[in-house]
């Protein structure tokens, strides 16, 4: 079946059956006089200049100002870039300059259509931001040529917006997250306005659909504002968009229902007057809402402004090529003339197209834009969109509470999450305007509700939580939490994302995109440090309570492990004191992706505050209290990684003392997963001598791990013959959503072979290689343990719960 065949460019939407009365909700403005003749002429020339540069970046490797006729040798060998969105982006960028100039405001631009980099780079070059951060992009012929010929080559900027692009706080590769990032960026920054352009393709994504609700979490008394601009040009890569097929009534009904005042910008003959009037209206509406709140007379459920910009796809490109529509169709989405290097008619079309911009009127002899083009720029360079400090140098280190004062006495049963809740509670009090928690409606379930003793939820449409300065954003969308957290962090603040373990994986690709932005930011000299992104993963598979198989998924660990070693950090603290030390470290760290995994149920505190801090600094150490002779000369090394799995290892050590008293055990806990990798593979990886001092040179190692065993296998790969003597047990995808047996933690351990019994059996088999007495009694000892497994299972089946003494702390005296 052939692809979509259009009968006309810019096809209209099929009329809806909604009543015409909906149109009364549309914002109508008088656009005549929005700009005087001087400003109108200047903004048109700015757009022409930016459009010319953007188109040239996609095609030209020479002859960048068309000083002669184009030939095939002037065309790049590989054509990369997305023209379709560029003209619309240039309209917005040009008019934001006028708005900033008029009101002397601080503004950041978040660009959802990230592949529209040619447009953004063109404006950044014109305004001098590229030259400020990259000296070889000066406002002259040399800088102009490098901008155009270097685009999408190893020597220039990539085809999408990333951390190398001044002014950016959003990785422009994956679609869906721009609007949530914009809302996060304005939180606690009362004077900041973020304009966010959302393409109509991106607007089809689930994350964007939820992010439209972002204003319901913006308190105008304490935070800035977002100007959302939905750019409807009607087409994706090869078909029409949903929003391009919605008529005005449908668009107005949808976004009015979200809580917006909707202004449609679509007067193509007077697009500059229309956009100027619309942005001015939007800004004044924002200030009206903010002033009311800050004067103590807040507008309840204010209707914030948004714009819908409707322009042809690839506006300005050739109308047709080889009988197919280009402008106003999906053929303009990427490279409108893909065969231009080898096809003479296409080369002629390109030359005619570029000549329409009359570049000779826009550039001086030395390649610099004429003064009229740059006259619309803010006079203060620090106000220009590419140079606002919040976008690259806004980090403020948090003030941490006294963590040791929150730690517990060794031997108590304490919930790691309860302890962390106390820390986060104090953190929110000490950092009232630079710290927030973004959570998908799970704080209480995750036993972090201590946080709410001195703060609250910041939900402005709820009369019980609005306008109280709450530090918690709870919205049942992991994507929106992640996006808001990214925006908050990338503008200099500190945040925390607690989540059910099983559903944190929803944001895996967002986390990866964020880490890519961070990687490039660290490699970009002019970008300053960022606060780390901190994930608190709990409600784990090991202790399910009322949930079952659907809530068992520790795969997010593996996703973090796959990141660049200089940014990835994964911690599985064994008790509450270690968790407090770890959380405090992560909150004050910079430039990392920190994942902390732990239990919300009360578990024993194994280590004193001093011991916990020493253990966390080392990343792994011997638990001498449950090792034979403090771990000296062991027959086998038992390793616990994770809270409950470590409890099972310690319980296994107690079983072995009872059943195989001659077996010498060393118990090791690993709290920093990255120490296991071969030396040099990660900044935390142990050297060979350090590794052997913990795990011995030749004895078997039994690892009981919280996640999928392949995580640990991958880390140990490269440590020589270690793999030959390691047994690793981890989560095996065993569980149930129907039987009450899954209320039993022991049942989960048994099903997944990480129980104390399985650890003990592996230990006996490993130790039998070195201990003759253990070898002699091996069969009897293993049979005894297997009998205990059978009896434990029978008890669970009969009583629907674990044995009463299953989680008593073993006694090693």
Coordinates of C-alpha atoms in Angstrom, one line a residue, residues 62-341:
X62 CA 31.1 26.0 0.7
X63 CA 29.9 29.1 -1.0
X64 CA 28.0 29.9 2.2
X65 CA 26.8 33.4 1.0
X66 CA 26.1 32.4 -2.6
X67 CA 28.8 34.6 -4.0
X68 CA 28.6 32.4 -7.2
X69 CA 26.2 29.8 -8.6
X70 CA 25.9 26.7 -6.6
X71 CA 27.7 23.5 -7.9
X72 CA 27.6 20.0 -6.6
X73 CA 30.9 20.5 -4.8
X74 CA 29.3 23.1 -2.6
X75 CA 26.9 20.5 -1.1
X76 CA 27.7 18.4 1.9
X77 CA 28.3 14.7 1.2
X78 CA 25.8 13.8 3.9
X79 CA 22.7 15.9 4.5
X80 CA 21.5 16.0 8.0
X81 CA 19.0 18.2 9.8
X82 CA 15.3 18.9 10.2
X83 CA 14.1 21.9 8.2
X84 CA 10.4 21.4 8.9
X85 CA 10.3 23.0 12.3
X86 CA 13.0 25.6 11.7
X87 CA 10.9 28.5 10.4
X88 CA 8.5 28.3 13.3
X89 CA 11.3 28.2 15.8
X90 CA 12.8 31.2 14.2
X91 CA 9.6 33.1 14.5
X92 CA 9.4 32.4 18.3
X93 CA 13.1 33.1 18.9
X94 CA 13.0 36.5 17.1
X95 CA 9.9 37.7 19.1
X96 CA 11.3 36.4 22.4
X97 CA 14.2 38.8 21.8
X98 CA 11.7 41.7 21.4
X99 CA 9.8 40.6 24.6
X100 CA 13.0 40.4 26.7
X101 CA 14.2 43.7 25.4
X102 CA 10.8 45.3 26.2
X103 CA 10.4 44.0 29.7
X104 CA 14.1 43.3 30.7
X105 CA 13.2 39.8 32.0
X106 CA 15.1 36.6 32.6
X107 CA 14.0 33.9 30.2
X108 CA 15.0 30.4 29.2
X109 CA 13.9 28.7 26.0
X110 CA 13.1 25.0 26.1
X111 CA 12.9 23.5 22.6
X112 CA 10.9 20.3 22.3
X113 CA 11.6 19.9 18.6
X114 CA 15.2 19.3 19.4
X115 CA 16.1 18.4 15.9
X116 CA 15.4 22.0 15.0
X117 CA 19.0 22.7 16.0
X118 CA 19.8 24.7 12.8
X119 CA 17.2 27.3 13.8
X120 CA 18.4 27.7 17.4
X121 CA 22.1 27.7 16.4
X122 CA 21.4 30.4 13.8
X123 CA 19.8 32.7 16.4
X124 CA 22.6 31.9 18.9
X125 CA 25.2 32.9 16.4
X126 CA 23.4 36.1 15.5
X127 CA 23.0 37.1 19.1
X128 CA 26.7 36.5 19.8
X129 CA 26.2 33.6 22.3
X130 CA 28.1 31.1 20.2
X131 CA 31.0 33.6 20.0
X132 CA 31.0 34.1 23.8
X133 CA 31.4 30.4 24.5
X134 CA 33.2 29.2 21.4
X135 CA 35.7 31.7 20.1
X136 CA 35.9 30.2 16.6
X137 CA 32.2 31.1 16.0
X138 CA 32.8 34.8 15.9
X139 CA 30.4 37.3 14.2
X140 CA 32.5 37.4 11.0
X141 CA 33.0 35.5 7.8
X142 CA 35.1 32.9 9.5
X143 CA 32.6 32.2 12.2
X144 CA 29.7 32.2 9.7
X145 CA 31.5 29.6 7.5
X146 CA 32.2 27.4 10.5
X147 CA 28.6 27.6 11.6
X148 CA 27.3 26.5 8.3
X149 CA 29.9 24.0 7.0
X150 CA 30.5 22.5 10.4
X151 CA 26.9 21.7 11.3
X152 CA 26.3 17.9 11.7
X153 CA 29.9 17.1 11.1
X154 CA 32.5 15.9 13.7
X155 CA 33.9 19.4 13.7
X156 CA 30.7 21.2 14.5
X157 CA 27.4 21.0 16.4
X158 CA 25.2 17.9 16.2
X159 CA 21.8 17.9 14.4
X160 CA 19.9 18.1 17.7
X161 CA 20.1 20.4 20.7
X162 CA 22.3 19.1 23.5
X163 CA 24.4 20.5 26.4
X164 CA 27.0 22.0 24.0
X165 CA 24.3 24.4 22.8
X166 CA 24.2 27.6 24.9
X167 CA 21.0 28.2 26.7
X168 CA 19.8 24.6 26.6
X169 CA 18.5 22.7 29.6
X170 CA 17.0 19.8 27.7
X171 CA 18.5 17.0 25.6
X172 CA 16.7 17.4 22.3
X173 CA 16.7 13.8 21.1
X174 CA 13.8 11.9 22.7
X175 CA 10.4 13.6 22.4
X176 CA 7.9 14.1 25.2
X177 CA 9.7 15.8 28.1
X178 CA 10.2 19.4 27.2
X179 CA 7.1 20.8 28.9
X180 CA 7.7 19.0 32.2
X181 CA 11.3 20.3 32.2
X182 CA 10.1 23.8 31.7
X183 CA 7.7 23.6 34.7
X184 CA 10.5 22.2 36.9
X185 CA 12.8 25.0 35.8
X186 CA 10.5 27.8 37.0
X187 CA 9.8 26.3 40.4
X188 CA 11.2 28.5 43.2
X189 CA 12.4 31.1 40.7
X190 CA 9.8 33.8 40.9
X191 CA 11.3 36.1 38.3
X192 CA 12.1 33.4 35.7
X193 CA 9.9 32.9 32.6
X194 CA 10.5 29.7 30.5
X195 CA 9.1 29.6 27.0
X196 CA 8.6 26.0 25.9
X197 CA 8.0 25.1 22.3
X198 CA 6.2 21.8 21.9
X199 CA 6.0 20.3 18.4
X200 CA 2.7 18.8 17.4
X201 CA 4.5 15.5 16.9
X202 CA 5.9 15.6 20.5
X203 CA 2.4 16.6 21.7
X204 CA 1.2 13.1 20.8
X205 CA 3.4 11.5 23.5
X206 CA 2.0 10.4 26.9
X207 CA 4.5 12.4 28.9
X208 CA 3.5 15.6 27.2
X209 CA -0.2 14.9 27.7
X210 CA 0.3 14.8 31.5
X211 CA 2.8 17.7 31.5
X212 CA 0.0 20.1 30.4
X213 CA -1.2 19.8 34.0
X214 CA 2.1 21.3 35.2
X215 CA 0.6 24.6 36.1
X216 CA -1.5 22.9 38.8
X217 CA 1.8 22.6 40.7
X218 CA 3.0 26.1 40.1
X219 CA 2.4 28.6 43.0
X220 CA 2.6 32.1 41.4
X221 CA 3.6 33.5 44.8
X222 CA 6.9 31.6 44.9
X223 CA 7.6 30.4 41.3
X224 CA 8.0 31.8 37.9
X225 CA 5.9 30.9 34.8
X226 CA 5.9 28.9 31.6
X227 CA 4.7 30.2 28.2
X228 CA 3.8 27.0 26.4
X229 CA 3.7 27.3 22.6
X230 CA 2.2 24.4 20.7
X231 CA 3.7 24.6 17.2
X232 CA 1.2 23.0 14.9
X233 CA 2.7 22.6 11.4
X234 CA 0.6 19.5 10.8
X235 CA 3.0 16.8 9.9
X236 CA 5.4 14.2 11.4
X237 CA 8.0 12.3 9.5
X238 CA 5.6 10.7 7.0
X239 CA 2.0 11.5 8.0
X240 CA -0.2 14.2 9.6
X241 CA -0.3 14.9 13.3
X242 CA -3.2 14.5 15.6
X243 CA -3.2 18.2 16.5
X244 CA -2.9 19.1 12.8
X245 CA -6.1 17.2 12.3
X246 CA -8.0 19.0 15.1
X247 CA -10.0 22.1 14.2
X248 CA -10.0 25.3 16.3
X249 CA -13.0 24.3 18.4
X250 CA -11.3 21.0 19.3
X251 CA -8.0 22.6 20.2
X252 CA -9.7 25.3 22.3
X253 CA -11.9 22.9 24.1
X254 CA -9.0 20.6 24.9
X255 CA -6.6 23.2 26.3
X256 CA -9.3 25.3 28.0
X257 CA -10.2 22.1 29.8
X258 CA -6.6 21.8 30.9
X259 CA -6.9 25.3 32.5
X260 CA -5.4 27.5 29.8
X261 CA -6.4 30.7 28.0
X262 CA -5.8 29.8 24.4
X263 CA -4.4 32.2 21.8
X264 CA -4.1 30.9 18.3
X265 CA -1.4 32.6 16.2
X266 CA -2.1 31.9 12.6
X267 CA -2.3 35.1 10.6
X268 CA 0.3 34.1 8.0
X269 CA 0.1 37.4 6.2
X270 CA 0.8 39.3 9.4
X271 CA 2.6 36.6 11.5
X272 CA 5.0 39.0 13.1
X273 CA 2.3 41.3 14.3
X274 CA 0.2 38.3 15.5
X275 CA 3.2 36.8 17.4
X276 CA 4.3 40.1 18.9
X277 CA 0.7 40.9 20.2
X278 CA 0.3 37.3 21.5
X279 CA 3.5 37.1 23.4
X280 CA 2.9 40.5 24.9
X281 CA -0.5 39.4 26.1
X282 CA 0.8 36.2 27.5
X283 CA 3.5 37.9 29.5
X284 CA 1.1 40.5 30.9
X285 CA -1.3 37.8 31.9
X286 CA 1.4 36.0 33.7
X287 CA 2.4 39.1 35.6
X288 CA -1.2 39.8 36.5
X289 CA -1.6 36.3 38.0
X290 CA 1.7 36.6 39.9
X291 CA 1.0 40.1 41.2
X292 CA -2.3 39.0 42.6
X293 CA -0.7 36.1 44.5
X294 CA 2.2 38.2 45.7
X295 CA -0.2 40.9 46.9
X296 CA -2.0 38.4 49.0
X297 CA -5.1 38.2 46.7
X298 CA -4.4 35.1 44.7
X299 CA -6.6 34.1 41.8
X300 CA -8.0 30.6 42.5
X301 CA -7.4 28.3 39.6
X302 CA -5.9 31.0 37.4
X303 CA -6.2 30.4 33.6
X304 CA -2.6 30.7 32.4
X305 CA -1.8 31.8 28.9
X306 CA -0.7 29.5 26.1
X307 CA -0.1 30.0 22.4
X308 CA -0.9 27.7 19.5
X309 CA 1.3 28.7 16.5
X310 CA 0.0 27.4 13.2
X311 CA 2.4 27.7 10.3
X312 CA 3.1 25.5 7.2
X313 CA 5.5 22.7 7.6
X314 CA 8.9 23.8 6.3
X315 CA 7.6 27.3 5.6
X316 CA 9.7 28.9 2.9
X317 CA 11.0 25.7 1.2
X318 CA 10.3 25.0 -2.4
X319 CA 6.6 24.4 -3.0
X320 CA 7.1 21.2 -5.0
X321 CA 9.8 18.8 -6.2
X322 CA 9.3 16.1 -8.8
X323 CA 5.5 16.4 -8.6
X324 CA 5.4 16.1 -4.8
X325 CA 4.5 18.9 -2.3
X326 CA 7.4 20.0 -0.1
X327 CA 6.3 23.1 1.8
X328 CA 3.2 22.3 3.8
X329 CA 3.8 18.5 3.8
X330 CA 5.8 15.8 5.5
X331 CA 8.4 16.0 2.7
X332 CA 9.7 19.2 4.4
X333 CA 10.2 17.4 7.7
X334 CA 13.9 16.6 7.4
X335 CA 15.9 17.4 4.2
X336 CA 13.5 18.9 1.6
X337 CA 15.8 18.2 -1.3
X338 CA 17.6 15.0 -0.5
X339 CA 19.1 14.4 -3.9
X340 CA 20.5 17.9 -4.4
X341 CA 24.1 16.8 -4.7

